Short mmCIF file of C-alpha atoms and ligand atoms in Angstrom, two decimals:
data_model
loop_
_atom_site.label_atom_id
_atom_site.label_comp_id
_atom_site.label_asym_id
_atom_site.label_seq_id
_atom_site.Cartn_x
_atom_site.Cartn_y
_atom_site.Cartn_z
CA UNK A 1 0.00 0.00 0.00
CA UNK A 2 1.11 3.87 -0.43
CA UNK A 3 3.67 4.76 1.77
CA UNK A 4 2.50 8.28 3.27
CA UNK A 5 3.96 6.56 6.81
CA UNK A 6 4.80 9.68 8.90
CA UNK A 7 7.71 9.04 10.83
CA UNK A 8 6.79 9.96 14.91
CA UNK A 9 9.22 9.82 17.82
CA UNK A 10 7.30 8.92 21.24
CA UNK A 11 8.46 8.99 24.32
CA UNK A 12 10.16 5.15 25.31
CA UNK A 13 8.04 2.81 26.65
CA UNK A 14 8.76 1.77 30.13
CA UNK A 15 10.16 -1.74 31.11
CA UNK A 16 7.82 -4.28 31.04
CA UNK A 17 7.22 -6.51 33.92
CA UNK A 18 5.28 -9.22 31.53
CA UNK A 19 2.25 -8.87 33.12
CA UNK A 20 -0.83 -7.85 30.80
CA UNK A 21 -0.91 -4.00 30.91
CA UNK A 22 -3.94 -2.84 33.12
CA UNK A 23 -6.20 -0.50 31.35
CA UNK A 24 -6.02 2.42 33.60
CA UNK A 25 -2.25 2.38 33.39
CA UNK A 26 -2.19 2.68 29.48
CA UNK A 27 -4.91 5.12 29.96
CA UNK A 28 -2.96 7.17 32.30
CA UNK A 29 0.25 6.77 30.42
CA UNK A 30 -1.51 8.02 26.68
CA UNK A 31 -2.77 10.81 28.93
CA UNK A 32 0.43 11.64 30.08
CA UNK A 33 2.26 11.33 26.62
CA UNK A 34 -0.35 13.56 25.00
CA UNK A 35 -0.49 16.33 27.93
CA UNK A 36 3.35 16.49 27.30
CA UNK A 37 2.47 18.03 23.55
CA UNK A 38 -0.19 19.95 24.62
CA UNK A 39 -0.79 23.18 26.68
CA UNK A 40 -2.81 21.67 29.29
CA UNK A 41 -3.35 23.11 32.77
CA UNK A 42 -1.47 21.20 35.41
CA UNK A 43 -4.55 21.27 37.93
CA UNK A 44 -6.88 20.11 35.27
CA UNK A 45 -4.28 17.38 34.18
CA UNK A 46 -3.96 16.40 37.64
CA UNK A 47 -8.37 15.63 37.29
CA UNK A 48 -8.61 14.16 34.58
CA UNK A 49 -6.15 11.22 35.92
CA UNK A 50 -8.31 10.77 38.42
CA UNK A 51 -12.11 9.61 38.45
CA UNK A 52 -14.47 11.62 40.02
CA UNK A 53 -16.45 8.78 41.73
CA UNK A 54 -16.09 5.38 41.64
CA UNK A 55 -19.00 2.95 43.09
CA UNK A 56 -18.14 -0.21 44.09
CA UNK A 57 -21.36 -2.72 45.38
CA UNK A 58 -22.00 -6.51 46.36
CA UNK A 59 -24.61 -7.82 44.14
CA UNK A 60 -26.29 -11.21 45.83
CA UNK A 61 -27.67 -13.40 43.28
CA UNK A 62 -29.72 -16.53 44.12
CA UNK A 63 -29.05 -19.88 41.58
CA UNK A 64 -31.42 -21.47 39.67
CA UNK A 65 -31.02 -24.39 42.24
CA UNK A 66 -32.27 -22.35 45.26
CA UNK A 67 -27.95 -20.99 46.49
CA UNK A 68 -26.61 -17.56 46.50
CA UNK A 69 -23.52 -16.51 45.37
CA UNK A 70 -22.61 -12.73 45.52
CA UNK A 71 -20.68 -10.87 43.08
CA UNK A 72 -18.89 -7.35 42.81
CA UNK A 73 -19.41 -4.83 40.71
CA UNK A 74 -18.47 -1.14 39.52
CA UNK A 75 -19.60 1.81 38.09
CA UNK A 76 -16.63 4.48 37.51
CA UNK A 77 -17.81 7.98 36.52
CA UNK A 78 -14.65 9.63 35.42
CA UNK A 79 -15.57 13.13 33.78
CA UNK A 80 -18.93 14.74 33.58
CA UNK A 81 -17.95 18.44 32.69
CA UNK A 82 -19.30 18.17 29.36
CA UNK A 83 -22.57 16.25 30.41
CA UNK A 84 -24.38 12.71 31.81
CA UNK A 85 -21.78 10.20 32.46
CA UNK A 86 -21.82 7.77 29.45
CA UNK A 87 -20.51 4.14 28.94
CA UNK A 88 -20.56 0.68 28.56
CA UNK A 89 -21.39 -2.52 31.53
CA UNK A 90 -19.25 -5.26 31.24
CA UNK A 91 -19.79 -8.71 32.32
CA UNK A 92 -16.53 -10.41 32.52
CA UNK A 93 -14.19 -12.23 34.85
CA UNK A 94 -11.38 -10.16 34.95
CA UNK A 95 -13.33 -6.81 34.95
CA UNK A 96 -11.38 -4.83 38.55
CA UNK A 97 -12.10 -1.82 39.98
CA UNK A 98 -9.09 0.22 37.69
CA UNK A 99 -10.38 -1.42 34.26
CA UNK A 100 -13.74 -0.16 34.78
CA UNK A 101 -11.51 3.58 35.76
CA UNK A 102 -9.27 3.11 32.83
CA UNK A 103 -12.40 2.15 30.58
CA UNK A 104 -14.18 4.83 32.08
CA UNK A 105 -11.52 7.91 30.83
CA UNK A 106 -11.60 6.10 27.19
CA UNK A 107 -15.40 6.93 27.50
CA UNK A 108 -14.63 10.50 28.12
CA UNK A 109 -11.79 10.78 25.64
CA UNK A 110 -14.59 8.96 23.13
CA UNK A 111 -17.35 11.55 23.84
CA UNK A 112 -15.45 14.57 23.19
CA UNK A 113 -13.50 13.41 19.87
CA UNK A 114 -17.12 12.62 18.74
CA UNK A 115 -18.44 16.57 20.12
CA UNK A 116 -21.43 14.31 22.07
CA UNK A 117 -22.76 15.98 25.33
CA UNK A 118 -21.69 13.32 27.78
CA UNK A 119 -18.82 12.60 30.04
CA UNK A 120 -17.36 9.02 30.76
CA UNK A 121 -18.21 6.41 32.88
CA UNK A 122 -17.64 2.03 32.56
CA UNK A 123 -18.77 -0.32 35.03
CA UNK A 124 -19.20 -4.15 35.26
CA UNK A 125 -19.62 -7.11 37.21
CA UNK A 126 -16.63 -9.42 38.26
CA UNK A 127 -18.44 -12.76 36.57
CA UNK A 128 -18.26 -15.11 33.80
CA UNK A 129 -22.24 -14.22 32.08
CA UNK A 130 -21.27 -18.07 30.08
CA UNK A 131 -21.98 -19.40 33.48
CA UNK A 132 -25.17 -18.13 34.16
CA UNK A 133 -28.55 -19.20 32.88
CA UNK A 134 -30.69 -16.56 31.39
CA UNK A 135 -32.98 -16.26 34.63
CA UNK A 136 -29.62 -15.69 36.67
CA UNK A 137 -28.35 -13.20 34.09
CA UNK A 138 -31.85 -11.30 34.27
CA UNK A 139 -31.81 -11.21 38.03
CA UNK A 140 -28.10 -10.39 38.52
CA UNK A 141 -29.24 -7.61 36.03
CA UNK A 142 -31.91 -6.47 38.18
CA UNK A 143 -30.11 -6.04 41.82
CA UNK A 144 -26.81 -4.52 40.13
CA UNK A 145 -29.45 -2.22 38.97
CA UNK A 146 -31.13 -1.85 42.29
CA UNK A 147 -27.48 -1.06 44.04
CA UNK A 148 -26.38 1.79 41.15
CA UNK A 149 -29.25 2.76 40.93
CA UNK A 150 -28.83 6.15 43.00
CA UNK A 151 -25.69 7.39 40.80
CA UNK A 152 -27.18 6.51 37.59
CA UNK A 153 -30.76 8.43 35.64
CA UNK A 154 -30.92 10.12 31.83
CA UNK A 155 -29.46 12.89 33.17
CA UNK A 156 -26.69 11.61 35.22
CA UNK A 157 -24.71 8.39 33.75
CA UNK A 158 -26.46 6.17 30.95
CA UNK A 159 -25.07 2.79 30.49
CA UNK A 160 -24.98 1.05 27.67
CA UNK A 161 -23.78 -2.60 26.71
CA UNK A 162 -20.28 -3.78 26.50
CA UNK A 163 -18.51 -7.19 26.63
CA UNK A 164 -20.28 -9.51 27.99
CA UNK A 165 -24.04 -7.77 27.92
CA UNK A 166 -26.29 -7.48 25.06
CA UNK A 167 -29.83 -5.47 24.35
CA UNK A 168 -31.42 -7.80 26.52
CA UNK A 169 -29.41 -6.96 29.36
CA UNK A 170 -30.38 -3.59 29.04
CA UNK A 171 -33.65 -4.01 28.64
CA UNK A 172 -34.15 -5.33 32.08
CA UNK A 173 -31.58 -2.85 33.61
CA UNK A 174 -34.54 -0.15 31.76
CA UNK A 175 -37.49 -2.15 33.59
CA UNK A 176 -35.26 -2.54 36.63
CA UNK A 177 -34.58 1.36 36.95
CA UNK A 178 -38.66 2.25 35.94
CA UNK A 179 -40.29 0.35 38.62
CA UNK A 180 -38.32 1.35 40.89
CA UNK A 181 -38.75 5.05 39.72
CA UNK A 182 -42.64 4.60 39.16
CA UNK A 183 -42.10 5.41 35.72
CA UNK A 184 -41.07 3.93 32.12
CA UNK A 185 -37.69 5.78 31.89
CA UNK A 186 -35.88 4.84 28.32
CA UNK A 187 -33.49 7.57 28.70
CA UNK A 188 -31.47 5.70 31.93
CA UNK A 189 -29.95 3.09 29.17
CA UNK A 190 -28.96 2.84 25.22
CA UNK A 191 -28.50 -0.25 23.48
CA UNK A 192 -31.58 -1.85 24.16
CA UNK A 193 -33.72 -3.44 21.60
CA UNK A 194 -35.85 -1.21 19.98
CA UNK A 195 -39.29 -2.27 20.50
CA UNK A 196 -38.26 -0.60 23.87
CA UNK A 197 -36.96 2.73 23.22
CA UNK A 198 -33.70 1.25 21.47
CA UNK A 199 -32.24 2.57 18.15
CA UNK A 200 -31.97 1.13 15.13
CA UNK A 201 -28.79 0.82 13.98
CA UNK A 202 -27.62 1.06 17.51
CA UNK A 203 -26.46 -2.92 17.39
CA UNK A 204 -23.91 -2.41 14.46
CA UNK A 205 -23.10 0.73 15.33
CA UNK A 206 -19.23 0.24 16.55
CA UNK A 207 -18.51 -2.31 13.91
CA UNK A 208 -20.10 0.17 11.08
CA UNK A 209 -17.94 3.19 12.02
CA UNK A 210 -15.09 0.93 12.44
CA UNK A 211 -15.61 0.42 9.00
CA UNK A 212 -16.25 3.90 7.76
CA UNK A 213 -12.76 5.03 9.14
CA UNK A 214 -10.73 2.14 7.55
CA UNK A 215 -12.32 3.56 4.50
CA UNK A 216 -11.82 7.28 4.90
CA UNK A 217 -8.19 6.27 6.03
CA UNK A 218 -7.21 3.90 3.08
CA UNK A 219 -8.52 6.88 0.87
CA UNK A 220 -6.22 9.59 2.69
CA UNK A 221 -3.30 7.11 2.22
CA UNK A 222 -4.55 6.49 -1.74
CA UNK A 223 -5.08 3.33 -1.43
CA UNK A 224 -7.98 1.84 -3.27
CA UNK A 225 -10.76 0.12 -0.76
CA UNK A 226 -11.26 -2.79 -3.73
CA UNK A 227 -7.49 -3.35 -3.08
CA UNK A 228 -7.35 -4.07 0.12
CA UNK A 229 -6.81 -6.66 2.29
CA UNK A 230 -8.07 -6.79 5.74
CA UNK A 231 -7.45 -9.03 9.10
CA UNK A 232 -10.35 -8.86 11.96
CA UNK A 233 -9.78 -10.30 14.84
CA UNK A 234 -12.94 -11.11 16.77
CA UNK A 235 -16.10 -11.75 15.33
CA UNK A 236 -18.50 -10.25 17.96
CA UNK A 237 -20.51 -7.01 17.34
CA UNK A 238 -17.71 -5.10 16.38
CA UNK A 239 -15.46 -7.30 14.38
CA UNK A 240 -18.35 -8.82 12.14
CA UNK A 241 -20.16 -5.71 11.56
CA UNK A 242 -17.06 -4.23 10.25
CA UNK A 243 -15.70 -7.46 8.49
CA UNK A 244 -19.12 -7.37 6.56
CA UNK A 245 -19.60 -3.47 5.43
CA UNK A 246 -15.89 -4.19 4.57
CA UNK A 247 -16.33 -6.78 2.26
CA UNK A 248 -19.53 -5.17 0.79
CA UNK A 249 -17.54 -2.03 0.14
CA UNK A 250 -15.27 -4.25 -2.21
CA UNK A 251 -12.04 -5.16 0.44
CA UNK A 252 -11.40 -8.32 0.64
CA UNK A 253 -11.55 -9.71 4.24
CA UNK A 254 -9.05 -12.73 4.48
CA UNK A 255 -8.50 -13.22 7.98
CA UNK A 256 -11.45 -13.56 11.04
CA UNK A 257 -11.22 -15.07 14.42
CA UNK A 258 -13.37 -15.79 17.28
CA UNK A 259 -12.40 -17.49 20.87
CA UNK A 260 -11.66 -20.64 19.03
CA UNK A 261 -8.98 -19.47 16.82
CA UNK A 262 -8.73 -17.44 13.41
CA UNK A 263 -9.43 -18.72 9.57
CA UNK A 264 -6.90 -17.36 7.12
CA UNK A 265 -7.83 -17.60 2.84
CA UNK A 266 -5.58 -15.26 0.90
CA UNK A 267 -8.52 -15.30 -1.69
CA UNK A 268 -10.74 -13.73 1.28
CA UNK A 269 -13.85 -14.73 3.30
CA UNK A 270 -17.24 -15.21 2.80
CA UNK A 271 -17.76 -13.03 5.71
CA UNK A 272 -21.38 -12.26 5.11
CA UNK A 273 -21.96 -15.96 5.43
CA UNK A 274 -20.31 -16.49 8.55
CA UNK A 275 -22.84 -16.09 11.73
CA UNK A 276 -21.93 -13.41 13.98
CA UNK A 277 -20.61 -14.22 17.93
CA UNK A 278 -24.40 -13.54 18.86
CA UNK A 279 -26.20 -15.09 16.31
CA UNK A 280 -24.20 -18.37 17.31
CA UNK A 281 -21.76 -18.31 19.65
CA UNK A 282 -18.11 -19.36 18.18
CA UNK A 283 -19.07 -20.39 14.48
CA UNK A 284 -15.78 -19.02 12.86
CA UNK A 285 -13.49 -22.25 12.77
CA UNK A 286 -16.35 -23.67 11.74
CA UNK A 287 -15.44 -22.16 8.23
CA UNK A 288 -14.44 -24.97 6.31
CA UNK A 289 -12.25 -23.28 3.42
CA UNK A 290 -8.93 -21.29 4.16
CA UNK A 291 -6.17 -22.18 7.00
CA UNK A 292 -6.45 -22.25 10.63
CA UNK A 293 -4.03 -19.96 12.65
CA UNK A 294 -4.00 -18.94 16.10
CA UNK A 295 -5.37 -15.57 17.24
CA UNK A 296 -1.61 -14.28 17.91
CA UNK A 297 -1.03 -15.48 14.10
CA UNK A 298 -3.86 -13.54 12.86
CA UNK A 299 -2.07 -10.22 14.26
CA UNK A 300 1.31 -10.94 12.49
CA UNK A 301 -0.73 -11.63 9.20
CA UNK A 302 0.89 -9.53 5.61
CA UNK A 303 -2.19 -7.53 5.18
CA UNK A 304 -3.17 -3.90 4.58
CA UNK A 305 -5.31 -3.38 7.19
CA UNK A 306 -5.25 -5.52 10.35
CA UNK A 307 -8.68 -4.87 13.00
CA UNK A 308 -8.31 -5.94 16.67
CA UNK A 309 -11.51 -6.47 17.74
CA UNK A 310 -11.64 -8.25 20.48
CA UNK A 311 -10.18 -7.98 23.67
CA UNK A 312 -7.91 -5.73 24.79
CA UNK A 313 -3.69 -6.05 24.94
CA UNK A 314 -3.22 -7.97 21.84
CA UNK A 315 -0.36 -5.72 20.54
CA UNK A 316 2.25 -5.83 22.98
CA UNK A 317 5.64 -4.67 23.43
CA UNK A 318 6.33 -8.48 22.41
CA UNK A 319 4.56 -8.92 18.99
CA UNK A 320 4.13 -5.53 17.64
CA UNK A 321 7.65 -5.52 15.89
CA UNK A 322 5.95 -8.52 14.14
CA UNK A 323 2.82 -6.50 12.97
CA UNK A 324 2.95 -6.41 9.35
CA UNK A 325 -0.33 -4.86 8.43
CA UNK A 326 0.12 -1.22 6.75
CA UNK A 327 -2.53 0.19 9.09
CA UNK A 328 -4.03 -0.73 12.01
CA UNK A 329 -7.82 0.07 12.87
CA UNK A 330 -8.43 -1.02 17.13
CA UNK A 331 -11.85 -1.86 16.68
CA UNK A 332 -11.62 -3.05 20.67
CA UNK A 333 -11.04 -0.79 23.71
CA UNK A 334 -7.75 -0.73 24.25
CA UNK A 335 -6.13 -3.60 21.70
CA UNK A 336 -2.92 -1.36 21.62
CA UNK A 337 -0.85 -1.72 25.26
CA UNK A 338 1.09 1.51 25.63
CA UNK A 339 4.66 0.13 24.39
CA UNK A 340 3.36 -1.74 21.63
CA UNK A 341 1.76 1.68 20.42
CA UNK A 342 5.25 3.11 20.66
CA UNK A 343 6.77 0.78 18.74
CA UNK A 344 3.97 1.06 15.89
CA UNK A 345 4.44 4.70 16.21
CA UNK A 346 8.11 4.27 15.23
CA UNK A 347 7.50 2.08 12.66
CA UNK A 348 5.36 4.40 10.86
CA UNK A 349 2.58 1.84 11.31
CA UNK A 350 -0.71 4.33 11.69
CA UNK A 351 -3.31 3.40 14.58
CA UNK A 352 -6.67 4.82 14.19
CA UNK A 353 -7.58 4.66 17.61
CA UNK A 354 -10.52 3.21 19.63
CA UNK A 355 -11.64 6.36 20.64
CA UNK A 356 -12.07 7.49 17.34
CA UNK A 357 -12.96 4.07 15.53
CA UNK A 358 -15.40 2.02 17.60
CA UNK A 359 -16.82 5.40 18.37
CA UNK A 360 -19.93 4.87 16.28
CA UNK A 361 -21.51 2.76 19.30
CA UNK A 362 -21.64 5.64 21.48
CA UNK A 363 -22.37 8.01 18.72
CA UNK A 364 -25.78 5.68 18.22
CA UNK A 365 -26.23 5.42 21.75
CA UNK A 366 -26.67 9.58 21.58
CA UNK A 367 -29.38 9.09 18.82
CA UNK A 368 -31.25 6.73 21.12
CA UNK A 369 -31.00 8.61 24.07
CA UNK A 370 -31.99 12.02 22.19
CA UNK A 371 -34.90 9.48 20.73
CA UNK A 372 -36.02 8.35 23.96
CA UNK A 373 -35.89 12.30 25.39
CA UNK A 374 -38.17 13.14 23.00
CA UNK A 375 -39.57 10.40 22.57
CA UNK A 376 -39.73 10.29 18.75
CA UNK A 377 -38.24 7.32 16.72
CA UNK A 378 -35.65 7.55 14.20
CA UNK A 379 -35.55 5.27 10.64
CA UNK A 380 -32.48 3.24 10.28
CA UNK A 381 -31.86 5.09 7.16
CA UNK A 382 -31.58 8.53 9.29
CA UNK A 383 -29.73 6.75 12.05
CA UNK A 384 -27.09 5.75 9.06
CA UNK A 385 -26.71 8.60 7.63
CA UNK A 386 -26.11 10.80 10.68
CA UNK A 387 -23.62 8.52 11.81
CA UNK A 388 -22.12 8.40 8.51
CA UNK A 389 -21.85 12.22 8.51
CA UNK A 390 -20.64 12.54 12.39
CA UNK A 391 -17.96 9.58 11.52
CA UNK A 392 -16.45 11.53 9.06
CA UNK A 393 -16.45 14.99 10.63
CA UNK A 394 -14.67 13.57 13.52
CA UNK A 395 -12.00 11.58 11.00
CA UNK A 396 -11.32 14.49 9.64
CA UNK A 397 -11.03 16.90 12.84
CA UNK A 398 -8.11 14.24 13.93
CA UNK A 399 -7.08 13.87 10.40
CA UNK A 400 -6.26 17.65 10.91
CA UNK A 401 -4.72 17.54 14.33
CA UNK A 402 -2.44 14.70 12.61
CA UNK A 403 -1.26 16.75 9.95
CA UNK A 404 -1.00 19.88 12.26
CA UNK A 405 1.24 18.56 15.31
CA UNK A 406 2.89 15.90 13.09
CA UNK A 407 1.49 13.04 15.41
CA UNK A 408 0.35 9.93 15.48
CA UNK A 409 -3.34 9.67 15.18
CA UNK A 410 -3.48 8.58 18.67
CA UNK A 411 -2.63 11.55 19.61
CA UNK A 412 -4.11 13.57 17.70
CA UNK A 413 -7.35 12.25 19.27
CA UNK A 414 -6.27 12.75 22.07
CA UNK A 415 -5.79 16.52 20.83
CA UNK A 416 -9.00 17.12 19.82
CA UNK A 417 -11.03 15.46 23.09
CA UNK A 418 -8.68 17.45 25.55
CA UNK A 419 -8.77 20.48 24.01
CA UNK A 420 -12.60 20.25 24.03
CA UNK A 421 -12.72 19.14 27.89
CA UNK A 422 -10.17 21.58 29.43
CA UNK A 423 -12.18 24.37 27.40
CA UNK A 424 -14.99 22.57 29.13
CA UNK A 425 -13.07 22.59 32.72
CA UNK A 426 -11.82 26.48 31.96
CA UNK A 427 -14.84 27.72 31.18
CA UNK A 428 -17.31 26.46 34.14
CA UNK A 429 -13.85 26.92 36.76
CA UNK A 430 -14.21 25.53 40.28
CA UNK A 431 -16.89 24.94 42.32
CA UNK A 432 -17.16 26.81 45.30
N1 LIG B 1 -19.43 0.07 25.37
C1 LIG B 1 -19.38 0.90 24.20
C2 LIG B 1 -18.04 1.60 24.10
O1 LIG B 1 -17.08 1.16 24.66
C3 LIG B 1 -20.57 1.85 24.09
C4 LIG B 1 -20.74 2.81 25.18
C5 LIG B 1 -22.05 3.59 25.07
O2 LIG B 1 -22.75 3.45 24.08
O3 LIG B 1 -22.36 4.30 26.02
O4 LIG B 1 -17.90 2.57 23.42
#
């Protein structure tokens, strides 16, 4: 592909102890990097590495077979100077009180490089949602509800799914919230299904802007979409949406992994055919056509335009040399640790960054929530097209900042959302 590569120098990353890089540290340290080229105020600075609340709450949940096990879980509300809290619940294993933090100041970093009216906020539940039934899930739903349910409202932090929840999830976290209110409150939560105040378009949202910036990128770097190879790994919401508009927008989508392990065919994938990781759970390797590599094969794979969309702290300090894709597009929160970003950025490699690619979720979420505020629906077709057109404005206000500073787009994202919060933090000073 074209070789616009800008050459970067970054700061060195620090010595790594092996251990997987917690979120809130590579939050903190991207924070740091991009304060350092930026006129920031130190007091403000000195905020924003902080949350401003974090709630942490035991969550009892009796088994289908009559037991009770109890569970912890999180809400972090990191930044609200701009509005409402806004971000994702998580239902995972390894979700801790500083991921949900670290999560939480991606939300807020997300919301301003989109110019939506909402601060940042993540929570989640320390639990494995594959070992619940349904009925568990719903009422583990329902009392995590109950116990956040004084710091969260429409006009105070609206959740939203993330790994490990779905529509349904937030569905009952809606019902939960209105009977407890005394009234049918749609605004509390986005992402639920739409027979229920939910938004078309909302589902495919992350995967479908994911998609929209590969293209506006591969077209600032001349290089023709129907020439184009691409590498997604994960095939959840995000990864398959994108995978899919990819392919129907003419690239040709040769690699896609789930949990299981990745399918490789140089002549690309029928990717359209392939079910998604919610319409059945781990159908990738069930591909038959093409080679089967591991997910850390996937990442290393000669390809134009590799999307990690799946968990985070895929590209390391250890495997990012390796990277051979021309760009890469983090479809997941945080698939970039902090050293393996620095490498990238010395390679020339360009990373469109999570808080400017999988941004379309959110973006949707606001067209629900301004849906459910005034409580008038929205066709899919308008719900498209505004998110087309919001997409692209905000590619090319970092697209700017990029060719501006001379910076990696990271951190030109970065540019952009601080610039907009510290104007934010300036202009409504301290309280009393
Ligand atoms: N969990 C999604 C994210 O990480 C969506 C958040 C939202 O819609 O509030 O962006």
């Amino acid at each position: 592909m074209a070789s616009h590569h800008r050459s970067t120098s970054t700061s060195e990353p620090r010595c790594s102890d092996g251990e997987p890089e917690p979120a809130l540290e590579t939050a903190r340290r991207q924070l740091d990097r991009a304060a350092q080229r930026l006129d920031i105020d130190e007091t403000i600075l000195e905020r924003l590495k902080r949350p401003k609340k974090v709630h942490e709450v035991t969550v009892p949940l009796e088994r289908d077979d009559g037991s009770v096990d109890v569970f912890t879980g999180y809400r972090a509300q990191h930044d609200s100077v701009r509005g409402p809290y806004k971000g994702g619940l998580r239902y995972h294993p390894d979700v801790t009180r500083d991921e949900c933090v670290g999560l939480a100041m991606w939300m807020t970093w997300k919301c301003a490089v989109m110019d939506l009216p909402f601060g940042g906020a993540k929570g989640g539940i320390i639990v494995d949602p594959k070992s619940l039934s349904d009925d568990e899930r719903e009422r583990l739903t329902r009392r995590f509800t109950q116990e956040i349910r004084e710091v969260i409202g429409p006009n105070a932090d609206i959740p939203a799914p993330d790994m490990g929840t779905d529509p349904e999830t937030m569905a009952w976290l809606m019902d939960a919230y209105s009977m407890q209110e005394g009234e049918t409150t749609p605004g509390v939560v986005t992402g639920k299904p739409p027979s229920v105040g939910g938004s078309y378009g909302r589902e495919e949202a992350p995967g479908r802007s994911v998609a929209i910036v590969t293209r506006e990128t591969l077209d600032y770097y001349d290089h023709p979409i129907e020439e184009t190879t691409v590498a997604v790994q994960g095939f959840g919401s995000v990864g398959a949406n994108a995978a899919r508009l990819l392919d129907e927008w003419g690239a040709s989508v040769v690699a896609v992994s789930d949990v299981n392990g990745a399918v490789y065919d140089p002549d690309g994938i029928d990717v359209a055919a392939i079910p998604s990781h919610d319409e059945e759970p781990e159908a990738v390797t069930g591909v038959t056509r093409g080679t089967r590599l591991s997910n850390d094969d996937l990442l290393e794979l000669d390809v134009d335009v590799l999307v990690p969309a799946a968990v985070g702290n895929v590209i390391t300090e250890e495997n990012a040399d390796a990277v051979r894709a021309d760009v890469v597009v983090e479809g997941a929160n945080g698939p970039t640790t902090f050293g393996g970003d620095a490498i990238l950025a010395k390679r020339g490699v360009p990373v469109i960054p999570d808080i400017l690619a999988n941004a379309g979720g959110v973006t949707v979420s606001y067209f629900e929530w301004l849906q459910d505020i005034n409580r008038r629906k929205w066709s899919l077709e308008r719900v498209q097209e505004e998110l087309e057109t919001e997409m692209v404005a905000a590619w090319n206000g970092v697209r700017e900042e990029v060719e501006r500073r001379d910076v990696p787009w990271r951190d030109a994202a970065y540019a952009v959302a601080l610039s907009r919060i510290t104007e934010a933090h300036e202009m409504r000073g301290l309280w009393p």
